[in-house]
Each structure stands twice: as structure tokens, then as C-alpha cells.
Amino acid sequence: MKFTVNRNRFINDLNSVLKAISSRVQIPILSGIKLDLTDDELIMTGSNTDISIELSQPASDDLKIESTGSIVVTAHLFSEIVRKLPGKEFTFDVKEGSQIQITSERADYTINALEASSYPRLPEITGTSFTLPSKTLRELISQTVFAVSTEDSRPTLTGVNFTFKNGQIKAVATDSHRLSQRIVDVESGPSEDLSLIIPGKNLQELAQIIGDADQDIRVYLGDSQIRFEFDRLSFYTRLLEGNYPDVDRLLPTESTTSVQFAVSDLSQTLSRASLLTHANRTNAVQMKLNVDDQTVLVSGNSPEVGKIEEEVGFSSLTGKNLTISFNPDYMAAALRASVTDSVIINFTESLRPFTVVPNDQSIEFVQLITPIRTF
Amino acid sequence: MKFTVNRNRFINDLNSVLKAISSRVQIPILSGIKLDLTDDELIMTGSNTDISIELSQPASDDLKIESTGSIVVTAHLFSEIVRKLPGKEFTFDVKEGSQIQITSERADYTINALEASSYPRLPEITGTSFTLPSKTLRELISQTVFAVSTEDSRPTLTGVNFTFKNGQIKAVATDSHRLSQRIVDVESGPSEDLSLIIPGKNLQELAQIIGDADQDIRVYLGDSQIRFEFDRLSFYTRLLEGNYPDVDRLLPTESTTSVQFAVSDLSQTLSRASLLTHANRTNAVQMKLNVDDQTVLVSGNSPEVGKIEEEVGFSSLTGKNLTISFNPDYMAAALRASVTDSVIINFTESLRPFTVVPNDQSIEFVQLITPIRTF
């Protein structure tokens, strides 16, 4: 097994594969990256059992293949070495006894490696496949994933639930204190109805890898795994088993107090108030909506530290007077995910969940936040 | 006590004073910043007993003083609040019972504070004083401080020794494995001979605070403390007691092998070799200087990981053939401190310390490195 490759191009690919390498993995060979060299491509594979990434580079002027084979290199050391090599390209050559030689200009490394035969096989996924634009997938993830649960007591809630039906995708995440739901139309979704739950942290990795790319992503669905394919990269993640709760019935259909805020105004006020509420066991700010006086007062109070009061500006305030307390971090996350510069918050009662929706009825995006009882 | 201040200007000052605040300090009031307001200035003080920083801002359009007084505010919370305030300026007002009110536009904080009477007094330093250019002090620090010892077994070695004599300053640091010594001429130094030892980590803080400033620094010497004054800031650090070892006798006066390297070439080669040697208990690279063949070969070897060999380019190589092993991190630190693009390394024997000096005889800067016995 021997090839010579353009170093910068190789480092770019290596960076993508490294996202699947975890220092906490229990299986020693998974601290390595597998390199498979055929007559016409080099395939690099990284995996932490939760996600796997496979990336291929075709033979070209940038990748000259001399002889084929497979080997596993220690991911951390190998990537450090490749980054520090002096030349524009380097030669990778497998010697006897699973040793590899890496040469670039006058630098000559001989490094111990591992046999590829003991590296686990990635699942073959041959089920349903369909296509999604990268922009759609990236937005669905970023607009919901922050609301997944971080507790393992209800595993399905650690994932985002994607439902495909009637030419639409619905993405929902909830940790049972707040919920985020986004619905978008898709032209090229799956032909049959589908519901699947993908672990939130894996989706965050996927969103990072998609980055700003604007292209179609091919999705392949297996029994317990799903594969996203774009460019020369395949991203595998396991699926979460179980039924996702029916959240439609949680969304209130009417409201008694409505207020419209500029996202930036409310965000800044909350970030100031939460400086104090973060010191408390119960992290809650109070919002006093006075429709008669047309004022909205936000306050945060920490008996040990002090208090803050601030009037926050708004565009419109209608309905009944209301005083309500909520976790400012949940609201801040909802505002960060906003797709419009201003949002409408619809309240009913002090202890009933309220919704945050875009100031644009054509966008099907609703966030639900449960208030906090402070008395 | 009440003042209104330009927020950005205040934040700049606050950032300097915060450098003296440590989260590890045992005395609760030192987690605070003291504010002293007189009729004509605001003085902020931070201290962690090891270093103290005092900064004054005179009354001006940017600082309107309404009534005088003193108070201590929790450094971390206060700085977070000031950073997040909405307005260009804010008003700070001390209320009854050591509460402070901070207002900016519509934001209104009321925060618990501490009485200033329990804040420790900074030492009054009235001894010798003299002037140093900031550039000189900054360079003396950066060229020596990396070589101080990090072990407490010989406390004097955790500091840099500054000796003032005959219109020169000599700065020396050593951890007994390597040494760095820099001598510069000063025009306005102290009138009598002086030798003092300043803790290395305090000097690093001082160098950061000096930053790129180009101005005179006034130095005031006390019995156990020293004060550096520039601009509106005073930096206090304790001095280390004891006698600094006489290092002059350690510096070899002759050599049998000399080699001249470009700093960047040797640095890069060593950074590649140390990827492997860092895996070993003894972190050593080997350098083989072959005067007959006119080659210099650097190698690093880790039985468990692998090995690297690299020929490194040089400008000249004279004397006897020599094979020597040393800690690549010590050499890398010596090269980072270099003031010239190329250095001359003078060796005697494999187990005798060698020197790294600038390729410019007018610069009195010598670094000494002890080799490692590898057989």
C-alpha cells in the first residue's frame, strides 16, 4: 500500500473524518482512522460507534496511487504528523509488520500502525432513499436541536423527531420543559410516510460537517442507522428506537395576551437579567405585561446577589394584563433560533405554556415554553 | 458615593484591574474590586496578595463625580454587568447598607457590595526609584521568564534575577536544566548597584499589561515589594527573598563544535521530532553533527510509537564531529526567544552544557542548555 498525496487537500479530508473520532471510546482500534486504498480511490473511515464518517478521494494528480491495501493509523498522532510535515505533498508507504513510513522532503517518519482486518465494518444501508437540500436539513437541525433533552431518563427525547408526510417534513424536539417544532415543504422527500428519531448531538456534528454547503444530500434509511451522503462524504448515525410522544396536542390554539418584540431587544434584556437569576437554584425571570399602561417590565431577583428591573420595548401588546415567570435561557435559545427579526409571544395564563412564533404567518415554526411557578 | 462614567472607557480600565483578581484566593474580600472615589479621581484596586493593580481615572467629561466614598464590588459579577449594560454610560450609586445601584438607560440593577474598610491596604513603597523604557522591560521579561523554575523546591529559581550595575541590567532565569541571560544598557537606571528577584508569573502578568506601550516606566523599590508605575496604573509585586546563584561561572568560554541555523528551520524540525519524543518518559531528540560530511541529522525515537529522522539545513558547521541529545522543548523555547533570524550553537562535549547565541555579537544574550544522557 503506497500513495503520494497533496498535503493540504488531505488535511481538509482528515479534518472531516476526525469529527467521528472520540477520545472517550472504549474500543482501542476506534482511536484510529482506517485508510483503504484501491486502484482508483483512497477511502478514510472514522467511527465512535455513535457516528461514522467515510470519505473518499479519487486518484488524480493530487493522489498518486502506487499499490493498494488497507491499514489503521492512530488518528491523533497521524493528524499531528501530517499537519507538521514540511512539504506540499507526502508519501505514505506501508512496511512490514504494520509499520508505515511517511516521508515529505527531508522528514522521514516510521510509525507503528494497526491491521485493518480488526476494524469494525460499517453497516450496509440499502433501504429507502430520498434527497434533501442541504440548506433545508441544516435549518431543520439548527431550529430544533437545542431543545432536545440532555437526560437519559427518556432516551427518545434526546433526539429530534423527523416526520415525513404529504410533501412536508416536521422536525420536533422537546426536553418536556420547552419544545421547538418546524415544518417545511420538500419536493423530493421519501415516497411513503416516515417517522424517525436521530440523536441530537449527532445532528449537531452533521450540521457542522454540512457547513455552508449548498447541495443535495442523499439520505439512505436502514433499520437502526441512517446515512447522509453528499460530495465524497458519507455520515452514518444510529437511530433512536421507540415512539416519539404526540406533541400536537400540547400546542395551545388560542391566547389571551399577545406581545411582539424585536428579537435583539428582548435577548439583550434577558441576558442582563439572567446574570442575577443564574445565581439562584430556580433560574427564573419575571415578565409583567401591563396592557393598560402599555409597559413590559422584566425583572430578575437573587436574594444573595441583588436584583435587576428593566422595561423592554415592544411593537404591540394586546389582551389581558399578565405576570409570568420563565427560564430566561429557554427564551434566549428560542430567540437565537428565530428566523425573523421580531417574534410574537402568545400567552394564556401564568402557569400555562406559551408560544413564541415568527412575525410571519407563512413560516411554520413554533416554540413552546413552560412557565415557572414562583409562589 | 456616586459617579457617571463612559462605559467603554471604564471597561478598558476594569480589564486591567481584573488581571490581579484570582478565583483561587483564600481571602473573600479579594474576590472584589475596590472603588475609591475622591473629588477628582476614581481609583480601582484589585489584588491577589501576590500582585496588586491600582488604576486611577481623573474626573472629566467621561467621569462625572457627584459624591465621594469607597466600596468593594464582586469583581466577576460587576464586570459581567458592566459589559452587558445597554447604554454608552452608566451611573454607579452607593445606597444604604452597602448596596449599589447601577443604572444605564432602562436597566436598573441593585447589587450587594462589601464595605471598603475591610479591604487590605497596599504597601507604601518609598525606597529607591528609577526609570526604564517599557520596551526594555518587556524584552528582558520575554527573553528570560520562560526559563524560570516551576518547582517550589528552590523558590529563588521561580523568579527572574535583575542585576543593575555599571549602567547595565542583567536579567537571568534558570530552572537548573537551562538558563537564559540577557544584558542591556540603560541610561536612567538606579544610581546604586541592585540585585532583585521577581516571581516569573508576576512578570508575565506585567508584560501583558505593558503590552505594546512605548513609554517610560517608573520603578519604586520597597523592602519586600516593587511597584511599576506607568500611565494611570500601578503594578505591585512581591520580591523573592534569598540570594540568586552566581551563574556566570556556568557559562562555557570556549567550544569545539559550532553550527549556525536559521531559527525557523531548526524550530520546524524540532516540532516534528518532538511529536514522537513527547510520548517518552525522557523527552530527548538526538542531533548528529557530522563536520566531515557537512550534515546535521536530527532524530526522535519512541519505542512504542515510532521514529523520525530529518536532515536539517544550516549555514555553517565547524569543529569536531559530535552526537548530542537534548530536550527539544528547551531548544524550542530558546529559539522562540531569539532576537535574530539565525542563531549559533556552541558545543563542547556530549554531556557538557552548550550555548545558543544570536548571530550578532553586539547582542548580549546567551542561552545555556544541559544535554541529556541517553546511554
XYZ file of C-alpha atoms in Angstrom:
750
model
C 0.000 0.000 0.000
C 1.626 3.242 -1.133
C 0.379 6.642 -2.225
C 1.590 10.212 -2.609
C -0.916 12.959 -1.884
C -1.287 16.731 -1.812
C -0.947 17.557 1.865
C -3.415 20.478 2.197
C -6.149 18.606 0.376
C -5.526 15.540 2.546
C -5.676 17.646 5.739
C -9.094 19.018 4.724
C -10.433 15.490 4.311
C -8.749 14.340 7.508
C -10.429 17.160 9.465
C -13.859 15.886 8.407
C -13.093 12.275 9.340
C -11.609 13.348 12.705
C -15.073 14.596 13.747
C -16.066 10.964 14.197
C -13.079 10.169 16.428
C -13.720 10.312 20.165
C -11.073 10.136 22.862
C -13.620 8.507 25.151
C -14.340 5.466 23.018
C -13.772 2.103 24.717
C -12.687 0.122 21.640
C -8.952 0.803 21.069
C -8.999 0.421 17.270
C -11.605 3.209 17.031
C -8.948 5.685 18.169
C -7.599 5.090 14.676
C -8.532 6.130 11.151
C -8.811 3.374 8.556
C -7.274 4.014 5.173
C -8.400 1.795 2.275
C -6.523 2.260 -0.946
C -7.929 0.739 -4.149
C -6.710 1.240 -7.711
C -8.849 4.325 -8.100
C -9.527 5.871 -4.692
C -8.425 6.366 -1.086
C -11.204 5.890 1.461
C -10.729 7.188 5.017
C -13.060 5.995 7.779
C -13.515 7.241 11.352
C -16.075 5.999 13.861
C -17.012 6.283 17.528
C -19.840 3.686 17.259
C -22.389 6.523 17.589
C -21.459 8.164 14.316
C -19.183 7.097 11.477
C -17.730 9.166 8.669
C -16.381 7.794 5.415
C -14.649 9.999 2.884
C -13.229 9.056 -0.498
C -10.663 10.829 -2.629
C -10.342 9.649 -6.248
C -6.939 9.042 -7.832
C -5.756 12.248 -9.558
C -2.689 14.459 -9.938
C -3.202 15.193 -6.226
C -3.367 11.496 -5.290
C -0.939 9.133 -6.988
C -1.643 5.501 -6.082
C 1.278 3.082 -6.382
C -0.038 -0.045 -4.671
C -3.299 -0.911 -2.899
C -4.056 -2.097 0.647
C -5.633 -1.174 3.997
C -4.242 -0.019 7.347
C -5.375 1.751 10.529
C -3.339 4.719 11.822
C -3.576 6.361 15.266
C -5.829 9.327 14.482
C -4.320 11.906 16.832
C -0.637 11.253 16.138
C -1.159 10.775 12.398
C -3.009 14.055 12.038
C -0.362 15.914 14.084
C 2.373 14.474 11.898
C 0.631 15.290 8.618
C -0.031 18.866 9.803
C 3.655 19.404 10.635
C 5.226 17.832 7.550
C 7.432 20.241 5.629
C 6.417 19.568 2.012
C 3.429 20.265 -0.244
C 2.905 16.532 -0.602
C 3.860 13.428 1.315
C 4.301 9.734 0.592
C 2.593 7.109 2.742
C 4.052 3.618 2.482
C 3.116 0.503 4.455
C 6.172 -1.506 5.525
C 6.444 -4.956 7.060
C 4.816 -5.644 10.410
C 2.147 -2.923 10.149
C 4.699 -0.141 10.190
C 4.102 2.866 7.995
C 6.660 5.219 6.554
C 5.676 8.846 5.985
C 8.112 10.962 4.004
C 7.966 14.603 2.989
C 11.036 16.478 1.803
C 13.793 15.572 4.277
C 11.457 14.388 7.070
C 11.159 10.635 7.365
C 8.766 9.091 9.916
C 8.358 5.391 10.691
C 5.239 4.823 12.788
C 3.540 1.788 14.265
C 0.058 1.158 12.842
C -2.736 -1.413 13.265
C -4.054 -4.072 10.930
C -7.211 -3.081 9.099
C -8.771 -6.551 9.460
C -9.800 -5.850 13.066
C -11.576 -2.566 12.204
C -15.386 -2.894 12.521
C -17.418 -2.916 9.306
C -19.834 -0.062 8.728
C -23.456 -1.174 8.294
C -24.723 -1.670 4.759
C -27.756 0.516 4.359
C -29.946 -0.488 1.454
C -33.450 0.687 2.461
C -35.493 3.739 1.401
C -33.561 6.648 -0.027
C -34.531 10.200 -0.860
C -32.986 13.650 -1.349
C -32.980 16.789 0.791
C -31.408 20.183 0.040
C -28.525 20.800 2.466
C -29.988 24.187 3.422
C -33.291 22.582 4.491
C -31.589 19.933 6.586
C -29.216 22.417 8.211
C -32.085 24.758 9.142
C -34.316 21.993 10.493
C -31.464 20.891 12.726
C -30.446 24.331 13.995
C -34.043 25.358 14.662
C -34.876 22.343 16.822
C -31.791 20.550 18.148
C -31.160 22.956 21.066
C -34.462 21.786 22.624
C -33.581 18.080 22.917
C -33.282 16.595 26.378
C -29.798 16.043 27.806
C -31.068 13.487 30.300
C -31.045 9.793 29.539
C -34.187 9.021 31.558
C -36.351 9.307 28.426
C -33.968 8.371 25.574
C -36.333 9.291 22.719
C -36.328 12.916 23.919
C -32.543 13.132 23.388
C -33.274 13.061 19.654
C -35.065 15.183 17.074
C -38.161 13.560 15.610
C -38.473 13.946 11.834
C -41.867 13.109 10.299
C -42.293 12.964 6.526
C -45.915 13.228 5.322
C -47.842 14.904 2.497
C -44.760 16.539 0.976
C -43.747 18.094 4.303
C -41.098 17.433 6.946
C -41.950 18.164 10.539
C -38.982 18.339 12.942
C -39.727 18.380 16.673
C -37.522 18.419 19.763
C -38.542 18.766 23.393
C -36.998 18.216 26.808
C -40.506 18.398 28.355
C -39.850 21.985 29.625
C -39.780 23.555 26.160
C -40.401 22.414 22.636
C -39.404 23.529 19.168
C -41.289 22.464 16.042
C -40.520 23.427 12.454
C -42.437 22.332 9.361
C -41.141 22.814 5.810
C -42.255 21.668 2.361
C -39.948 19.320 0.480
C -40.153 18.426 -3.191
C -38.090 15.273 -3.224
C -38.817 13.598 0.112
C -39.494 9.896 0.648
C -42.430 8.340 -1.240
C -44.019 6.790 1.860
C -44.793 8.368 5.281
C -41.885 8.090 7.709
C -41.095 8.946 11.315
C -37.591 8.688 12.723
C -35.653 9.949 15.735
C -31.993 10.982 15.331
C -29.784 11.693 18.381
C -29.406 15.455 18.877
C -25.650 15.506 19.356
C -25.127 13.512 16.170
C -27.252 16.038 14.284
C -25.058 18.832 15.644
C -21.996 17.061 14.209
C -23.828 16.588 10.904
C -24.818 20.278 10.762
C -21.172 21.250 11.345
C -19.991 18.979 8.562
C -22.648 20.255 6.147
C -21.429 23.769 6.984
C -22.399 26.340 4.380
C -22.568 23.813 1.542
C -25.488 24.332 -0.851
C -26.191 20.988 -2.493
C -28.456 17.962 -2.415
C -27.955 15.437 0.355
C -28.910 11.848 -0.370
C -30.457 10.088 2.630
C -30.399 6.266 2.976
C -32.536 4.700 5.663
C -31.592 1.418 7.389
C -33.161 -0.479 10.246
C -31.202 1.123 13.069
C -28.959 3.500 11.138
C -29.305 6.343 8.665
C -26.715 7.540 6.168
C -26.371 11.050 4.747
C -24.307 11.223 1.563
C -23.015 14.356 -0.102
C -19.939 15.151 -2.097
C -17.401 12.427 -1.333
C -18.578 12.012 2.265
C -20.952 9.581 3.992
C -22.177 10.360 7.512
C -23.705 7.439 9.451
C -25.658 7.830 12.666
C -27.698 5.380 14.689
C -31.432 5.990 15.065
C -33.204 6.111 18.437
C -35.771 3.385 18.980
C -39.217 3.958 20.460
C -42.239 6.112 19.742
C -41.909 9.859 19.923
C -44.672 11.472 22.017
C -47.545 13.142 20.152
C -46.803 16.802 20.757
C -49.530 18.360 18.600
C -51.989 18.272 21.466
C -49.590 20.311 23.638
C -49.682 23.358 21.365
C -52.276 25.890 22.581
C -54.720 27.037 19.909
C -55.725 30.362 21.448
C -54.219 33.130 23.562
C -55.369 35.913 25.864
C -52.248 38.151 25.828
C -50.052 38.791 22.781
C -46.891 40.811 22.565
C -44.478 41.477 19.698
C -40.786 42.049 20.472
C -37.718 42.806 18.397
C -35.560 39.696 18.920
C -32.442 41.727 19.749
C -34.179 43.942 22.360
C -35.640 41.046 24.309
C -32.443 38.975 24.020
C -30.310 41.729 25.499
C -32.707 42.404 28.359
C -32.816 38.688 29.207
C -29.035 38.329 29.070
C -28.769 41.143 31.643
C -31.465 39.695 33.894
C -30.014 36.199 33.785
C -26.720 37.473 35.247
C -28.633 37.535 38.514
C -31.062 34.635 38.088
C -28.187 32.253 37.250
C -27.095 32.614 40.885
C -30.388 31.043 42.053
C -31.431 27.439 42.348
C -34.508 28.239 40.264
C -33.402 30.215 37.226
C -36.478 32.396 36.553
C -37.114 35.921 35.328
C -40.438 37.626 35.786
C -42.239 39.439 32.956
C -45.032 41.841 33.841
C -47.197 42.706 30.828
C -49.380 45.719 31.584
C -51.786 46.245 28.685
C -53.431 49.253 30.345
C -50.147 51.153 30.824
C -48.621 49.609 27.681
C -45.450 48.563 29.525
C -43.469 45.304 29.746
C -41.230 45.047 32.793
C -38.637 42.263 33.068
C -37.090 41.599 36.457
C -34.574 39.171 37.920
C -34.023 38.689 41.591
C -31.383 36.845 43.579
C -31.710 37.226 47.357
C -27.954 36.836 47.833
C -26.726 38.918 44.939
C -29.258 41.624 44.106
C -31.940 42.430 41.574
C -32.490 43.989 38.158
C -35.533 45.659 36.690
C -35.805 46.772 33.108
C -38.572 47.997 30.849
C -38.264 46.341 27.482
C -39.525 47.929 24.274
C -42.143 46.150 22.108
C -44.065 46.755 18.879
C -47.527 45.775 20.094
C -49.175 44.464 23.264
C -52.818 43.347 23.344
C -55.170 41.276 25.533
C -55.230 40.944 29.311
C -52.636 42.068 31.876
C -50.387 39.169 32.871
C -47.442 38.431 35.169
C -45.492 35.310 34.282
C -42.115 33.770 35.214
C -39.944 31.635 32.950
C -36.403 30.340 32.443
C -34.521 33.111 30.582
C -32.180 30.564 28.979
C -35.085 28.793 27.279
C -36.352 32.085 25.917
C -32.833 33.108 24.840
C -32.450 29.819 22.918
C -35.852 30.328 21.281
C -34.837 33.835 20.217
C -31.459 32.673 18.864
C -33.310 30.193 16.651
C -35.679 32.867 15.372
C -35.860 33.223 11.574
C -37.428 36.696 11.742
C -36.209 39.934 13.342
C -39.284 40.111 15.546
C -41.364 37.437 17.267
C -44.870 37.213 18.674
C -45.328 35.643 22.109
C -48.820 34.312 22.819
C -49.728 33.758 26.484
C -52.824 32.316 28.124
C -52.365 32.005 31.899
C -49.436 32.412 34.287
C -48.969 28.679 34.650
C -49.855 27.548 31.129
C -47.225 27.047 28.406
C -46.886 29.913 25.945
C -45.703 30.022 22.337
C -43.054 32.030 20.515
C -43.737 32.320 16.759
C -42.169 34.301 13.916
C -43.755 37.611 12.927
C -44.601 35.971 9.576
C -47.561 33.641 9.321
C -46.152 31.858 6.267
C -43.376 30.288 8.391
C -44.480 27.176 10.298
C -42.184 27.447 13.297
C -43.485 27.317 16.840
C -41.655 27.197 20.135
C -43.399 26.313 23.360
C -42.063 27.266 26.802
C -43.467 26.107 30.143
C -43.561 28.887 32.761
C -42.141 28.516 36.254
C -44.281 28.699 39.389
C -42.559 31.184 41.695
C -45.070 31.386 44.528
C -20.617 57.839 46.559
C -21.994 58.426 43.069
C -20.493 58.761 39.605
C -21.475 58.501 35.950
C -18.877 57.110 33.574
C -18.298 56.311 29.913
C -18.832 52.572 29.780
C -16.235 51.546 27.157
C -13.504 53.546 28.819
C -14.439 52.050 32.185
C -14.388 48.501 30.740
C -10.833 49.037 29.432
C -9.665 50.051 32.913
C -11.620 47.252 34.524
C -9.920 44.676 32.248
C -6.507 45.787 33.542
C -7.531 45.618 37.205
C -9.174 42.196 36.691
C -5.731 40.744 35.896
C -4.968 40.940 39.612
C -8.142 39.067 40.605
C -7.728 35.351 41.206
C -10.552 32.887 41.701
C -8.250 30.809 43.909
C -7.556 33.431 46.514
C -8.412 32.466 50.099
C -9.399 35.923 51.400
C -13.049 36.571 50.377
C -12.780 40.341 50.037
C -10.012 39.905 47.434
C -12.613 38.454 45.042
C -13.753 42.065 44.869
C -12.527 45.273 43.265
C -12.239 48.326 45.493
C -13.515 51.620 44.121
C -12.306 54.814 45.808
C -13.948 57.999 44.614
C -12.409 61.332 45.589
C -13.350 64.782 44.337
C -11.027 64.469 41.391
C -10.496 60.781 40.578
C -11.814 57.228 40.692
C -9.242 54.664 41.830
C -9.873 50.948 41.202
C -7.801 48.339 43.063
C -7.518 44.590 42.531
C -5.203 42.235 44.408
C -4.479 38.550 44.899
C -1.797 39.144 47.568
C 0.873 38.140 45.029
C 0.249 41.087 42.731
C -1.905 44.183 43.096
C -3.050 46.620 40.434
C -4.256 50.139 41.084
C -5.682 52.288 38.320
C -6.918 55.860 38.510
C -9.233 57.746 36.187
C -9.389 61.528 36.629
C -12.699 63.405 36.691
C -13.594 64.522 33.144
C -16.498 64.613 30.714
C -16.185 60.826 30.717
C -16.286 60.613 34.524
C -18.720 62.855 36.352
C -18.280 62.646 40.145
C -21.298 63.588 42.253
C -20.278 62.427 45.722
C -17.191 60.687 47.126
C -16.744 57.399 49.030
C -15.337 53.859 48.870
C -16.880 50.424 48.272
C -15.858 46.901 47.208
C -17.828 45.174 44.409
C -17.727 41.485 43.475
C -15.271 41.547 40.578
C -16.780 38.837 38.396
C -20.446 39.840 38.640
C -19.701 43.565 38.451
C -17.655 43.170 35.293
C -20.332 40.963 33.671
C -22.997 43.546 34.485
C -20.985 46.491 33.186
C -20.220 44.600 29.960
C -23.903 43.895 29.332
C -25.363 47.300 30.175
C -27.307 48.837 27.293
C -26.079 52.441 27.334
C -22.909 54.352 26.429
C -22.567 55.387 30.054
C -23.824 54.176 33.398
C -24.402 55.618 36.864
C -22.995 53.938 39.953
C -24.619 54.946 43.236
C -23.979 53.546 46.717
C -27.224 53.075 48.671
C -27.773 52.252 52.331
C -26.410 49.025 53.775
C -23.594 48.593 51.221
C -25.981 48.146 48.311
C -25.058 49.687 44.998
C -27.399 50.788 42.251
C -26.187 50.591 38.664
C -28.375 52.256 36.046
C -27.948 52.537 32.289
C -30.823 53.518 30.031
C -33.784 51.427 31.192
C -31.714 48.785 33.032
C -31.641 49.210 36.807
C -29.504 46.867 38.959
C -29.362 46.811 42.759
C -26.420 44.693 43.930
C -24.984 43.741 47.288
C -21.465 45.052 47.888
C -18.868 44.972 50.677
C -17.529 47.702 52.907
C -14.201 49.142 51.806
C -12.867 49.371 55.379
C -12.062 45.637 55.438
C -10.034 45.756 52.182
C -6.286 45.299 52.820
C -4.061 48.353 52.367
C -1.443 48.229 49.620
C 2.130 48.671 50.900
C 3.579 52.163 50.785
C 6.767 51.981 48.765
C 9.088 54.904 49.343
C 12.575 53.490 48.599
C 14.820 53.822 45.555
C 13.144 54.775 42.305
C 14.346 54.856 38.716
C 13.043 54.773 35.153
C 13.048 52.045 32.471
C 11.733 52.220 28.904
C 8.713 49.876 28.578
C 10.293 48.218 25.537
C 13.431 47.300 27.526
C 11.474 45.851 30.422
C 9.119 43.910 28.124
C 12.045 42.381 26.202
C 14.035 41.491 29.310
C 10.983 39.652 30.623
C 10.071 37.804 27.416
C 13.677 36.770 26.791
C 14.200 35.186 30.200
C 10.950 34.400 32.006
C 10.272 31.114 30.153
C 13.388 29.631 31.791
C 12.289 30.107 35.434
C 11.683 27.003 37.507
C 8.099 25.902 38.088
C 9.077 23.881 41.145
C 8.910 25.317 44.638
C 11.879 23.348 45.975
C 14.234 26.255 45.237
C 11.992 29.340 45.472
C 14.573 31.835 44.192
C 14.689 29.958 40.875
C 10.959 30.642 40.281
C 11.908 34.271 39.701
C 13.986 36.301 37.268
C 17.092 37.881 38.793
C 17.666 41.502 37.717
C 21.094 42.965 38.467
C 21.764 46.676 37.930
C 25.450 47.602 37.678
C 27.642 49.947 35.632
C 24.754 51.278 33.535
C 23.612 47.787 32.572
C 20.777 45.473 33.546
C 21.424 41.763 33.566
C 18.324 39.543 33.657
C 18.819 35.830 34.356
C 16.443 32.914 34.758
C 17.249 29.246 35.176
C 15.457 26.101 36.240
C 18.865 24.355 36.575
C 18.329 22.459 33.281
C 18.556 25.551 31.077
C 19.354 29.182 31.568
C 18.645 32.424 29.770
C 20.648 35.581 30.340
C 20.156 38.952 28.691
C 22.228 42.100 29.286
C 21.198 45.548 28.056
C 22.456 49.074 28.593
C 20.153 51.512 30.402
C 20.537 55.249 30.612
C 18.309 56.014 33.563
C 18.735 53.028 35.873
C 19.209 53.162 39.637
C 22.170 55.150 40.971
C 23.463 52.323 43.216
C 24.070 48.641 42.378
C 20.997 46.460 42.914
C 20.031 42.815 42.690
C 16.426 41.684 42.994
C 14.373 38.588 42.188
C 10.815 38.983 40.858
C 8.460 35.971 40.597
C 8.249 34.779 36.967
C 4.494 34.515 36.769
C 4.051 38.042 38.083
C 6.435 39.289 35.396
C 4.313 37.543 32.780
C 1.256 39.448 34.021
C 3.265 42.676 33.990
C 4.458 42.057 30.419
C 0.844 41.509 29.334
C -0.287 44.728 30.950
C 2.593 46.699 29.420
C 1.529 45.277 26.058
C 2.804 47.282 23.096
C 3.014 50.523 25.050
C 6.095 52.610 24.293
C 6.731 54.829 27.319
C 8.818 55.206 30.431
C 8.024 53.011 33.401
C 8.815 54.361 36.843
C 10.078 51.678 39.240
C 9.789 52.086 43.043
C 11.642 49.631 45.228
C 10.424 48.613 48.693
C 11.685 46.112 51.224
C 9.661 43.147 50.051
C 7.664 44.698 47.200
C 8.313 46.548 43.971
C 5.975 48.907 42.166
C 5.913 49.630 38.429
C 4.075 52.821 37.528
C 3.073 53.937 34.054
C 0.174 55.887 32.700
C -2.547 55.814 35.321
C -1.613 52.304 36.508
C 0.493 50.946 39.374
C 1.533 47.287 39.353
C 2.764 45.866 42.684
C 4.528 42.531 43.037
C 6.288 40.926 45.943
C 10.022 40.224 45.672
C 11.562 36.814 46.303
C 13.932 36.667 49.248
C 17.294 34.910 49.202
C 20.459 35.039 47.136
C 20.333 34.166 43.475
C 23.059 31.664 42.478
C 26.109 33.024 40.674
C 25.528 31.762 37.151
C 28.437 33.428 35.393
C 30.739 30.518 36.210
C 28.318 28.131 34.424
C 28.729 29.765 31.014
C 31.381 27.952 28.937
C 34.034 30.210 27.476
C 35.116 28.022 24.557
C 33.634 25.488 22.156
C 34.790 22.632 19.942
C 31.817 22.411 17.533
C 29.867 25.393 16.196
C 26.837 25.387 13.954
C 24.657 28.186 12.612
C 20.950 27.513 11.947
C 18.078 29.569 10.607
C 15.732 29.767 13.609
C 12.674 28.737 11.566
C 14.360 25.659 10.003
C 15.520 24.222 13.304
C 12.228 25.085 15.068
C 10.179 23.221 12.494
C 12.402 20.163 12.541
C 12.261 20.037 16.344
C 8.488 20.437 16.403
C 8.219 17.394 14.112
C 10.664 15.319 16.139
C 9.025 16.186 19.457
C 5.732 14.685 18.255
C 7.431 11.361 18.941
C 9.715 12.199 21.858
C 6.786 13.622 23.868
C 5.491 10.050 24.115
C 8.594 9.048 26.092
C 9.433 9.370 29.764
C 12.668 11.098 28.777
C 11.874 13.761 26.198
C 15.081 13.841 24.135
C 15.995 14.337 20.486
C 19.372 13.393 19.128
C 21.445 15.719 16.953
C 24.314 14.239 14.942
C 26.710 16.914 13.680
C 28.998 15.485 11.011
C 31.610 18.089 10.102
C 33.336 15.764 7.586
C 30.121 15.128 5.595
C 28.727 18.584 6.410
C 25.396 17.164 7.575
C 23.216 17.664 10.668
C 20.767 14.851 11.352
C 18.013 15.259 13.949
C 16.192 12.139 15.123
C 13.479 11.302 17.608
C 12.650 7.835 18.742
C 9.785 6.384 20.742
C 9.889 2.600 21.111
C 6.091 2.411 21.332
C 5.171 4.912 18.661
C 7.886 5.073 16.020
C 10.764 7.244 14.918
C 11.635 10.264 12.789
C 14.858 11.227 11.077
C 15.436 14.514 9.339
C 18.411 16.341 7.920
C 18.233 19.972 8.871
C 19.787 22.746 6.805
C 22.427 25.060 8.316
C 24.598 27.997 7.250
C 27.905 26.827 8.680
C 29.282 23.893 10.657
C 32.820 23.831 12.018
C 34.912 21.948 14.606
C 34.716 18.312 15.666
C 32.050 15.709 14.865
C 29.574 15.419 17.747
C 26.456 13.459 18.708
C 24.372 15.042 21.451
C 20.883 14.594 22.922
C 18.729 17.345 24.437
C 15.163 18.269 25.385
C 13.569 19.657 22.195
C 11.184 21.854 24.231
C 14.092 23.697 25.854
C 15.630 24.323 22.449
C 12.246 25.380 21.008
C 11.803 27.906 23.847
C 15.336 29.226 23.279
C 14.576 29.652 19.564
C 11.243 31.381 20.218
C 13.082 33.936 22.368
C 15.688 34.550 19.662
C 16.121 38.173 18.607
C 17.867 37.273 15.340
C 16.732 35.148 12.377
C 19.671 32.805 12.824
C 21.474 31.513 15.899
C 24.855 29.999 16.622
C 25.039 26.914 18.828
C 28.380 26.275 20.505
C 29.028 22.751 21.792
C 31.933 21.263 23.720
C 31.209 17.642 24.700
C 28.148 15.371 24.561
C 27.460 15.757 28.263
C 28.501 19.380 28.771
C 26.036 22.280 28.566
C 26.012 24.159 25.263
C 25.076 27.744 24.406
C 22.657 29.281 21.925
C 23.588 32.851 20.994
C 22.329 35.365 18.401
C 24.136 35.611 15.085
C 25.098 39.161 16.098
C 27.942 39.696 18.555
C 26.639 43.105 19.627
C 23.660 41.467 21.365
C 24.462 40.138 24.847
C 22.005 37.283 25.005
C 23.061 33.749 25.873
C 21.017 30.651 26.498
C 22.507 27.573 28.093
C 21.022 24.082 27.704
C 22.136 20.955 29.567
C 22.217 17.858 27.336
C 20.547 14.580 28.254
C 22.495 11.382 28.818
C 20.756 8.717 26.702
C 23.119 5.788 27.214
